[in-house]
Coordinates of C-alpha atoms and ligand atoms in Angstrom, one line a residue:
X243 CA 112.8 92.9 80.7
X244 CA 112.9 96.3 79.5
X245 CA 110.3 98.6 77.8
X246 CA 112.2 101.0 75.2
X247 CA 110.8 104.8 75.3
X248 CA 111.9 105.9 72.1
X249 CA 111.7 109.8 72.1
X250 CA 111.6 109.6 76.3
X251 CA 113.2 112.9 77.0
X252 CA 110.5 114.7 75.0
X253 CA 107.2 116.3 77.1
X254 CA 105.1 113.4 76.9
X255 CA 107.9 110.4 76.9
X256 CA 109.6 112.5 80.3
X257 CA 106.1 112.0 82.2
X258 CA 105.5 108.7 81.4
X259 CA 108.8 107.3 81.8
X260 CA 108.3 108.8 85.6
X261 CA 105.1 106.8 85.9
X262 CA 106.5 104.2 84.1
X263 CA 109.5 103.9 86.6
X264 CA 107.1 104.7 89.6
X265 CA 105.2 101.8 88.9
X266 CA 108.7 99.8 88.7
X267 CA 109.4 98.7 85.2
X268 CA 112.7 98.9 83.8
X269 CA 112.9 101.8 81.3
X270 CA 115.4 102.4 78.3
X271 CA 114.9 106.1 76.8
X272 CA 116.5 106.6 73.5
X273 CA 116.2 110.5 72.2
X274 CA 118.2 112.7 69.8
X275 CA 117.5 115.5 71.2
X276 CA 116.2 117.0 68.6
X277 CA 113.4 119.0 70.4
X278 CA 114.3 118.1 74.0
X279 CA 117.2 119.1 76.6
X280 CA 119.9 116.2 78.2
X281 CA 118.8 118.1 81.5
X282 CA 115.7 116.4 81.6
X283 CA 117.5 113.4 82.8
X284 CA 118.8 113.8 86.1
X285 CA 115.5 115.5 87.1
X286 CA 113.4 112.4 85.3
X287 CA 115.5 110.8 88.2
X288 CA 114.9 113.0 91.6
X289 CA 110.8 112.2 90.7
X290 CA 111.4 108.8 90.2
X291 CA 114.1 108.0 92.9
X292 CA 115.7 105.8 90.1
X293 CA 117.6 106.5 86.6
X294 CA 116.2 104.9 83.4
X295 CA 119.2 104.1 81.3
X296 CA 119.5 106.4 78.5
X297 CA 120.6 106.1 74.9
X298 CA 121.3 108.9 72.7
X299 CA 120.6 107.5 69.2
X300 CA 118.3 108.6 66.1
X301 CA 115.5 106.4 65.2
X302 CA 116.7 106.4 61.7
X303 CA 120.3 105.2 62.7
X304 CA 119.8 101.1 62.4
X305 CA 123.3 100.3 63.6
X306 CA 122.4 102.3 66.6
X307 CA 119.6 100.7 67.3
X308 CA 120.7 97.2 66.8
X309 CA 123.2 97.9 69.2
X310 CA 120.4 98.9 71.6
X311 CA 118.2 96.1 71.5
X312 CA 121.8 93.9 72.0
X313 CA 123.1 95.8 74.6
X314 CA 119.4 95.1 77.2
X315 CA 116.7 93.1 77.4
X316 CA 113.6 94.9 75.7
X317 CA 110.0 93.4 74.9
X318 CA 108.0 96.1 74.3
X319 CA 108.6 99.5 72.9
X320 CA 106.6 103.1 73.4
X321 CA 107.5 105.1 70.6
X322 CA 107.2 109.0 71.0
X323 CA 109.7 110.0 68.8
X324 CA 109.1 112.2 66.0
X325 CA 108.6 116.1 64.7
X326 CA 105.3 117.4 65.6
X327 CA 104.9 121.0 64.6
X328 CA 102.3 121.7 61.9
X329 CA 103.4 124.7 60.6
X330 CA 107.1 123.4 60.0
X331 CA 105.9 120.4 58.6
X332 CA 104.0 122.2 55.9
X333 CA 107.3 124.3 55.2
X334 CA 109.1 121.5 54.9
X335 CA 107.5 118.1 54.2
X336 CA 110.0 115.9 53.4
X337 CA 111.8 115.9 57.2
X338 CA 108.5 114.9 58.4
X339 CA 107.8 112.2 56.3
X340 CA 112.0 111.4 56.6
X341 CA 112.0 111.0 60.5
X342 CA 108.6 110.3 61.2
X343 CA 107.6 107.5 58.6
X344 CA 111.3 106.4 57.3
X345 CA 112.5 106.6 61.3
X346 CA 109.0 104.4 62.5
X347 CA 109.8 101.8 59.7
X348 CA 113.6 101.4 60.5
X349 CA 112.6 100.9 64.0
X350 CA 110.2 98.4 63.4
X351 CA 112.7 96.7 61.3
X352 CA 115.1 96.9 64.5
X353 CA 112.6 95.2 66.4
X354 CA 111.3 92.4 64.3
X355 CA 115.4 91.3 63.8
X356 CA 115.5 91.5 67.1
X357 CA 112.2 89.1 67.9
X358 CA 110.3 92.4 69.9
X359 CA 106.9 92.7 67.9
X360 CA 105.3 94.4 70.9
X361 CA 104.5 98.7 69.7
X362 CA 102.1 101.4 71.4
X363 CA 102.2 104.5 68.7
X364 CA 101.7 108.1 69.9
X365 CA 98.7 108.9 67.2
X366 CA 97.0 112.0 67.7
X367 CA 93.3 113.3 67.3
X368 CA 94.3 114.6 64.1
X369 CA 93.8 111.0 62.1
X370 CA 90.2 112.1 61.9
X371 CA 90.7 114.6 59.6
X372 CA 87.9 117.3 59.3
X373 CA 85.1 114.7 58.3
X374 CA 83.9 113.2 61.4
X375 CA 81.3 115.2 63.7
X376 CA 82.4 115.4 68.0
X377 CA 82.3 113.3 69.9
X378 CA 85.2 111.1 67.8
X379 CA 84.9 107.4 67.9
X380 CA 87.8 104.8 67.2
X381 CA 85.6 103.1 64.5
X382 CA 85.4 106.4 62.8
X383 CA 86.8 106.7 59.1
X384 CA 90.4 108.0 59.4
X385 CA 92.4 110.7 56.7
X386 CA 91.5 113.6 55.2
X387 CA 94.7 114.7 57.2
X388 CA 95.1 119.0 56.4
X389 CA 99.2 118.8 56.7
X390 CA 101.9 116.8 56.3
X391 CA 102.1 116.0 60.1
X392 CA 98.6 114.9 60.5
X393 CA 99.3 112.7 57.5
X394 CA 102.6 111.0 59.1
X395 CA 100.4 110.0 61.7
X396 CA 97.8 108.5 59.1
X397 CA 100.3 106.6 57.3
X398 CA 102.0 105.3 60.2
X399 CA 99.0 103.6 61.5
X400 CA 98.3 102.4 58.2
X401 CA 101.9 100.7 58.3
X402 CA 101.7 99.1 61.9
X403 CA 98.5 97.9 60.7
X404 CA 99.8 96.3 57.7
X405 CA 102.6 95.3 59.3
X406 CA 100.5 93.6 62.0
X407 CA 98.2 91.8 58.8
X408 CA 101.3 90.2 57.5
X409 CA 102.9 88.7 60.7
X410 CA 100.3 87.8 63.5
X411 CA 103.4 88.2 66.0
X412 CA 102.9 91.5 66.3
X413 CA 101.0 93.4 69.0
X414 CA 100.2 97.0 68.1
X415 CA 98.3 99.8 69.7
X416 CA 97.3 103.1 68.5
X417 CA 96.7 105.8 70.8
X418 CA 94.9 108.9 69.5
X419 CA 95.6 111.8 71.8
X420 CA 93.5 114.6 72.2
X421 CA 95.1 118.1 73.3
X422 CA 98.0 117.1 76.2
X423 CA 98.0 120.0 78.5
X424 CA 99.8 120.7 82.2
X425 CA 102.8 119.3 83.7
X426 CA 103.7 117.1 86.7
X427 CA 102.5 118.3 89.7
X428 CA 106.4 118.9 91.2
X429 CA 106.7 122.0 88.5
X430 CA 110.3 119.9 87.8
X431 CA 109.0 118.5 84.2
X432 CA 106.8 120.1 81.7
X433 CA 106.8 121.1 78.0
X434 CA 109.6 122.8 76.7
X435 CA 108.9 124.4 73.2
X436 CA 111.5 126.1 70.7
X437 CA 110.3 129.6 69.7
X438 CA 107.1 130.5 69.7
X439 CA 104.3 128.3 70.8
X440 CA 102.0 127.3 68.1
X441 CA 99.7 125.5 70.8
X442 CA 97.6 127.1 73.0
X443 CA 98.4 126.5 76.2
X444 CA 101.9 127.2 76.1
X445 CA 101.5 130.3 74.4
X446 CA 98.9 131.4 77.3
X447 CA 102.1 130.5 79.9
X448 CA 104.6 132.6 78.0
X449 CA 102.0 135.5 77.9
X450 CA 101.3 135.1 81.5
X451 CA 105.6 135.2 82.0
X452 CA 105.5 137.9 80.6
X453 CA 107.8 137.0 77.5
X454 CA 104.6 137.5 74.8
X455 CA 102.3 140.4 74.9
X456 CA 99.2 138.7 74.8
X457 CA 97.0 136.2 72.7
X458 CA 95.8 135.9 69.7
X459 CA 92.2 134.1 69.6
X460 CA 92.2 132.8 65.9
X461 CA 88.2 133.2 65.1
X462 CA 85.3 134.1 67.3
X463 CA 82.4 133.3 64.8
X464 CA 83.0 129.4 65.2
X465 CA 80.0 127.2 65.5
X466 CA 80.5 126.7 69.1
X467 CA 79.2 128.4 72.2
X468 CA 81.0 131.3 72.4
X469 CA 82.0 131.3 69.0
X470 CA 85.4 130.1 69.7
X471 CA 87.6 126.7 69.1
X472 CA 86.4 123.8 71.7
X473 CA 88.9 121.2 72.1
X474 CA 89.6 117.7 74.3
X475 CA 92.3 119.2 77.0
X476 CA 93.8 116.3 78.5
X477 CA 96.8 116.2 81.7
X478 CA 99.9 115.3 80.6
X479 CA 100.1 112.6 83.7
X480 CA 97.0 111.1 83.0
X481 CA 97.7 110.8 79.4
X482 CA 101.3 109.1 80.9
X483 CA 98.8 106.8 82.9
X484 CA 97.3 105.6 79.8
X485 CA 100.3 104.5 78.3
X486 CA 100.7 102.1 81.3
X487 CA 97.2 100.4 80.7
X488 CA 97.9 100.1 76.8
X489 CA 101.1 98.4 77.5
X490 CA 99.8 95.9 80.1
X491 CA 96.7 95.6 77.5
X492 CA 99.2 95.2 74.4
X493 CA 101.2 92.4 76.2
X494 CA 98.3 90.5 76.0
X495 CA 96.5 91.2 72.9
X496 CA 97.8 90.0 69.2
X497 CA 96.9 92.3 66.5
X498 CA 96.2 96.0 66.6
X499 CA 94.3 98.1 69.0
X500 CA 93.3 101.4 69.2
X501 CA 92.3 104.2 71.5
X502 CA 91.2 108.0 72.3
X503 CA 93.3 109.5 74.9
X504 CA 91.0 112.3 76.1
X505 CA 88.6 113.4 78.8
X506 CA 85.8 113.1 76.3
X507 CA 85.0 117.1 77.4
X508 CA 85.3 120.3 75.4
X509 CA 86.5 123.6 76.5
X510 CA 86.7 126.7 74.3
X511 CA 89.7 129.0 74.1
X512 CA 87.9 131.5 76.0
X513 CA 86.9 129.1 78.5
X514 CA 90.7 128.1 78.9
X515 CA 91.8 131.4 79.3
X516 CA 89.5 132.0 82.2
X517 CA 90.5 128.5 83.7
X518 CA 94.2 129.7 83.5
X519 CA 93.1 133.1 84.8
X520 CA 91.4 132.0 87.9
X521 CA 94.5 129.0 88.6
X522 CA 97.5 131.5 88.2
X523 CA 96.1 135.0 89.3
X524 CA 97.5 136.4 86.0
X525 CA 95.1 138.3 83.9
X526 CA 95.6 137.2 80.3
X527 CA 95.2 140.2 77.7
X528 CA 94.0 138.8 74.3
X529 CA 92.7 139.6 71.1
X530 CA 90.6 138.5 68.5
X531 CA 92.3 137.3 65.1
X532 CA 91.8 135.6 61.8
X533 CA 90.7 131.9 61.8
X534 CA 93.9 129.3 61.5
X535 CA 93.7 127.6 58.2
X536 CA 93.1 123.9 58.9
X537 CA 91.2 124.7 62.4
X538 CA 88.1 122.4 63.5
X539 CA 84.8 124.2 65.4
X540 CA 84.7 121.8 67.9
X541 CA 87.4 118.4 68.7
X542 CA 87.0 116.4 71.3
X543 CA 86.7 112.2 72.3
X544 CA 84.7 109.5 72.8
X545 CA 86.8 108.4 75.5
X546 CA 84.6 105.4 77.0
X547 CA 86.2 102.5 75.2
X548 CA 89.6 103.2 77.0
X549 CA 87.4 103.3 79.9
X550 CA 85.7 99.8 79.0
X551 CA 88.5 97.7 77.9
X552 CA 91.9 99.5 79.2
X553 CA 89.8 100.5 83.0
X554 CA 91.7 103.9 82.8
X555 CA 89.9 107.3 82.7
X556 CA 91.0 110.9 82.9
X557 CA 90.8 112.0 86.4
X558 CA 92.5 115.4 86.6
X559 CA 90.4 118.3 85.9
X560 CA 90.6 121.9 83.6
X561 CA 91.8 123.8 87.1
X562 CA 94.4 121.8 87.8
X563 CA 95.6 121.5 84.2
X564 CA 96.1 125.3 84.0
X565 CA 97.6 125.5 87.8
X566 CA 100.4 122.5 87.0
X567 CA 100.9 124.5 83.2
X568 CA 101.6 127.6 85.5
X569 CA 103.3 126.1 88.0
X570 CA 105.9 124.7 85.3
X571 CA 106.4 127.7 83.6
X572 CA 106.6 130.0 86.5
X573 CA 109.4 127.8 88.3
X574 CA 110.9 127.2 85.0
X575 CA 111.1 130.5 82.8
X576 CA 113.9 129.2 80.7
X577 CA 112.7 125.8 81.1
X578 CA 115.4 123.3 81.3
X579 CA 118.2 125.7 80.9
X580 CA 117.2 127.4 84.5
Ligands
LIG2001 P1 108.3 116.3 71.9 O1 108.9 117.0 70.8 O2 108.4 116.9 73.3 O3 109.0 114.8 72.1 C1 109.4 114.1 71.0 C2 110.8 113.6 71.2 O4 111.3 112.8 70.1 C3 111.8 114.7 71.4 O5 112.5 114.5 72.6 C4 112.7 114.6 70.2 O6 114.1 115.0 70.5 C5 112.6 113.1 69.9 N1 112.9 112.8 68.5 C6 112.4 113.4 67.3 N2 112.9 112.8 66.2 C7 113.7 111.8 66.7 C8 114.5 110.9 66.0 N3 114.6 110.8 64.7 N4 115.3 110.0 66.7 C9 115.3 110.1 68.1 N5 114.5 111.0 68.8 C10 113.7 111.8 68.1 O7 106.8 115.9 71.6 P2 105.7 115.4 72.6 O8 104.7 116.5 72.7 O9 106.2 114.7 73.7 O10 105.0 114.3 71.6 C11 105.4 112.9 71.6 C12 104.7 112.2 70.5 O11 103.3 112.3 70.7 C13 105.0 112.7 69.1 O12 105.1 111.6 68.2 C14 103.9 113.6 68.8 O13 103.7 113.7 67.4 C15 102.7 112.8 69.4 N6 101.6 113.7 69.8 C16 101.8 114.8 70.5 C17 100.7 115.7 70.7 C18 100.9 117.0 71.5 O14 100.1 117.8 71.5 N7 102.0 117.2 72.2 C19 99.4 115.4 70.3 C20 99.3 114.2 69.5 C21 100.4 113.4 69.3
LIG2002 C1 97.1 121.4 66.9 C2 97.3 120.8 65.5 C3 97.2 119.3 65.6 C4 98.2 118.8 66.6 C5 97.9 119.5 68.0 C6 98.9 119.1 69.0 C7 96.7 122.5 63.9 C8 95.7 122.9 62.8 N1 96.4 121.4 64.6 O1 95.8 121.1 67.3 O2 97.5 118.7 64.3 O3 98.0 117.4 66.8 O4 98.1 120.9 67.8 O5 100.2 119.5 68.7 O6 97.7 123.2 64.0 N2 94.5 128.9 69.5 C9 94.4 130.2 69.6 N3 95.5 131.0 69.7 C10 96.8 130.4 69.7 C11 96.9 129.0 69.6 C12 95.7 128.3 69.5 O7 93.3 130.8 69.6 O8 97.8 131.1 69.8 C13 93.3 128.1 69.4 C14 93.1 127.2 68.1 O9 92.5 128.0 67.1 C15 92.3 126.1 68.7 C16 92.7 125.9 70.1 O10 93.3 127.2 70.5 O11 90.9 126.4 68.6 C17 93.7 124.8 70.4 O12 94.9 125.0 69.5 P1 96.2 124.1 69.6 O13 96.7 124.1 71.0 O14 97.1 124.6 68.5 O15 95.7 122.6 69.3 P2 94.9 122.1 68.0 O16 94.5 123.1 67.0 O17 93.7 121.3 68.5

């Protein structure tokens, strides 16, 4: 039996269908390459010492997917696919709720004709919307969402959740992750974003390139610290580690779960910039800005009931989050096209 990977050649999906294959399941990716390179494959491969099978197909193509789930044997799907950038999704709302909402429902749809009622949902932090005070807790109220992203993600849990009410077949889980950072250790895989990074840390890696002049810090009179944004950094591979436990846990468990994937710790921008500093050796010139409109003071998990019921925990530090980011974007300037 397989486990499909829908969005699998994207930054998270690449690392955890590495682990995924490392711990020897059988792994279908399906991507459209929308926001992620076909040159991700073969190096997927060399850190696995095994190919997944790959399909290119659109979540929103049902034909495509039918085929799919005819063509191999798959029980359980992790579903990374979708458009993630906040600032495009405000500019243009309707591909987000297009792709992200209409492509989850077809593939659901896929999957009950299909008799594979087995889902674990890439949800993000941002489903707590600006009403809930640090650390975040599962049972915490969920909305208030500040853009049509954030809101995608909202809606789409409501869905699995209703979908899960109505037919007690179905095994969901909802994981909420904090800030993915880094890149595997190898410097073969890491994030790859078009333009110019909206996200911290890879805007911190292009500056120390050499390709952006140096950092904005958007506000320094937060209620934090320092004065600047604290958030829940999390590595990339132990946030691919996770997905592992909530798919053995999801086998198991009817009904709808849901998790924080974070380290449960806080770091402000300043403090990241100093962490990146002291792991790469590059001195990072920035500057302080304007707040961003829909920014938090502080973010960060309650990560202990991952810890309690899924036995997985965080175990890779701030240092080595920065040095793997580095490593990634310093053996990889043009990422995948070098
Ligand atoms: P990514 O853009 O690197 O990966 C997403 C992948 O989905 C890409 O390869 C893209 O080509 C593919 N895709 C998009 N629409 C598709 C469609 N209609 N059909 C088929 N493939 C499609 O993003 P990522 O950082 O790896 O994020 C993975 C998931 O985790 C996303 O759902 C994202 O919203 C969620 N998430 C990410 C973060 C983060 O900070 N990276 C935080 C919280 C949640
Ligand atoms: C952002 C999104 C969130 C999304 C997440 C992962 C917003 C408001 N939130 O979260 O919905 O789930 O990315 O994709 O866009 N910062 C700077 N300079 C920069 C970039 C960021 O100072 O050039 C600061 C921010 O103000 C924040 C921190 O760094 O305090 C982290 O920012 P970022 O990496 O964009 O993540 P989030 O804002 O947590």
């Amino acid at each position: 039996m397989a486990t499909l990977v829908t969005g699998g050649t994207g930054y998270i999906g690449s690392h955890t269908v590495v682990e995924l294959l490392g711990a020897g399941k059988d792994v279908v990716i399906l991507d459209n390459f929308y926001n992620s390179s076909p040159k991700v494959l073969p190096r997927i491969a060399e850190l696995a010492g095994r190919a997944p099978a790959f399909e290119e197909c659109d979540i929103r193509d049902r034909a495509g997917l039918d085929r799919i789930f005819e063509t191999y044997k798959i029980d359980s799907v992790i579903h990374f696919a979708g458009l993630k950038a906040v600032g495009e999704s405000c500019e243009k709302p309707l591909l987000y709720y297009e792709n992200n909402i209409g492509g989850t429902v077809t593939l659901c749809e896929a999957m009950a004709a299909h008799g594979c009622k087995n889902i674990v949902f890439s949800s993000s932090a941002t489903v707590y919307g600006s009403g809930n005070v640090s650390p975040l807790r599962e049972d915490m109220p969920v909305g208030g969402t500040t853009n049509p992203y954030g809101t995608t993600k909202y809606y789409i849990e409501h869905i699995l959740e209703d979908t899960a009410a109505a037919d007690k077949d179905w095994h969901v889980c909802l994981l909420r992750y904090f800030n993915p950072i880094g890149a595997h250790k190898s410097g073969r895989i890491g994030e790859m974003p078009n333009g110019i990074p909206n996200n911290l840390l890879p805007y911190i890696t292009q500056v120390a390139a050499g390709k952006l002049d140096h950092l904005n810090i958007y506000g320094n009179d937060y209620n934090t610290p320092d004065g600047t944004g604290v958030r829940d950094y999390i590595h990339v591979v132990d946030l691919a580690l996770g997905h592992l436990k909530a798919m053995d846990y999801t086998a198991d468990h009817a009904g709808v779960s849901i998790f924080n994937l974070g380290t449960g710790k806080g770091y402000s921008v300043l403090e990241i910039v100093a962490a990146f500093e002291k792991a790469s050796g590059v001195k990072i010139p920035y500057e302080f800005a304007p707040r961003r409109p829909g920014d938090l003071d502080s973010v960060y998990s309650d990560p202990s009931k991952a810890e309690r019921v899924l036995g997985w925990k965080a175990e890779r530090g701030i240092d080595e989050m920065c040095a793997d980011s580095y490593r990634w974007q310093h053996q990889n300037p043009n990422g995948y096209e070098d």
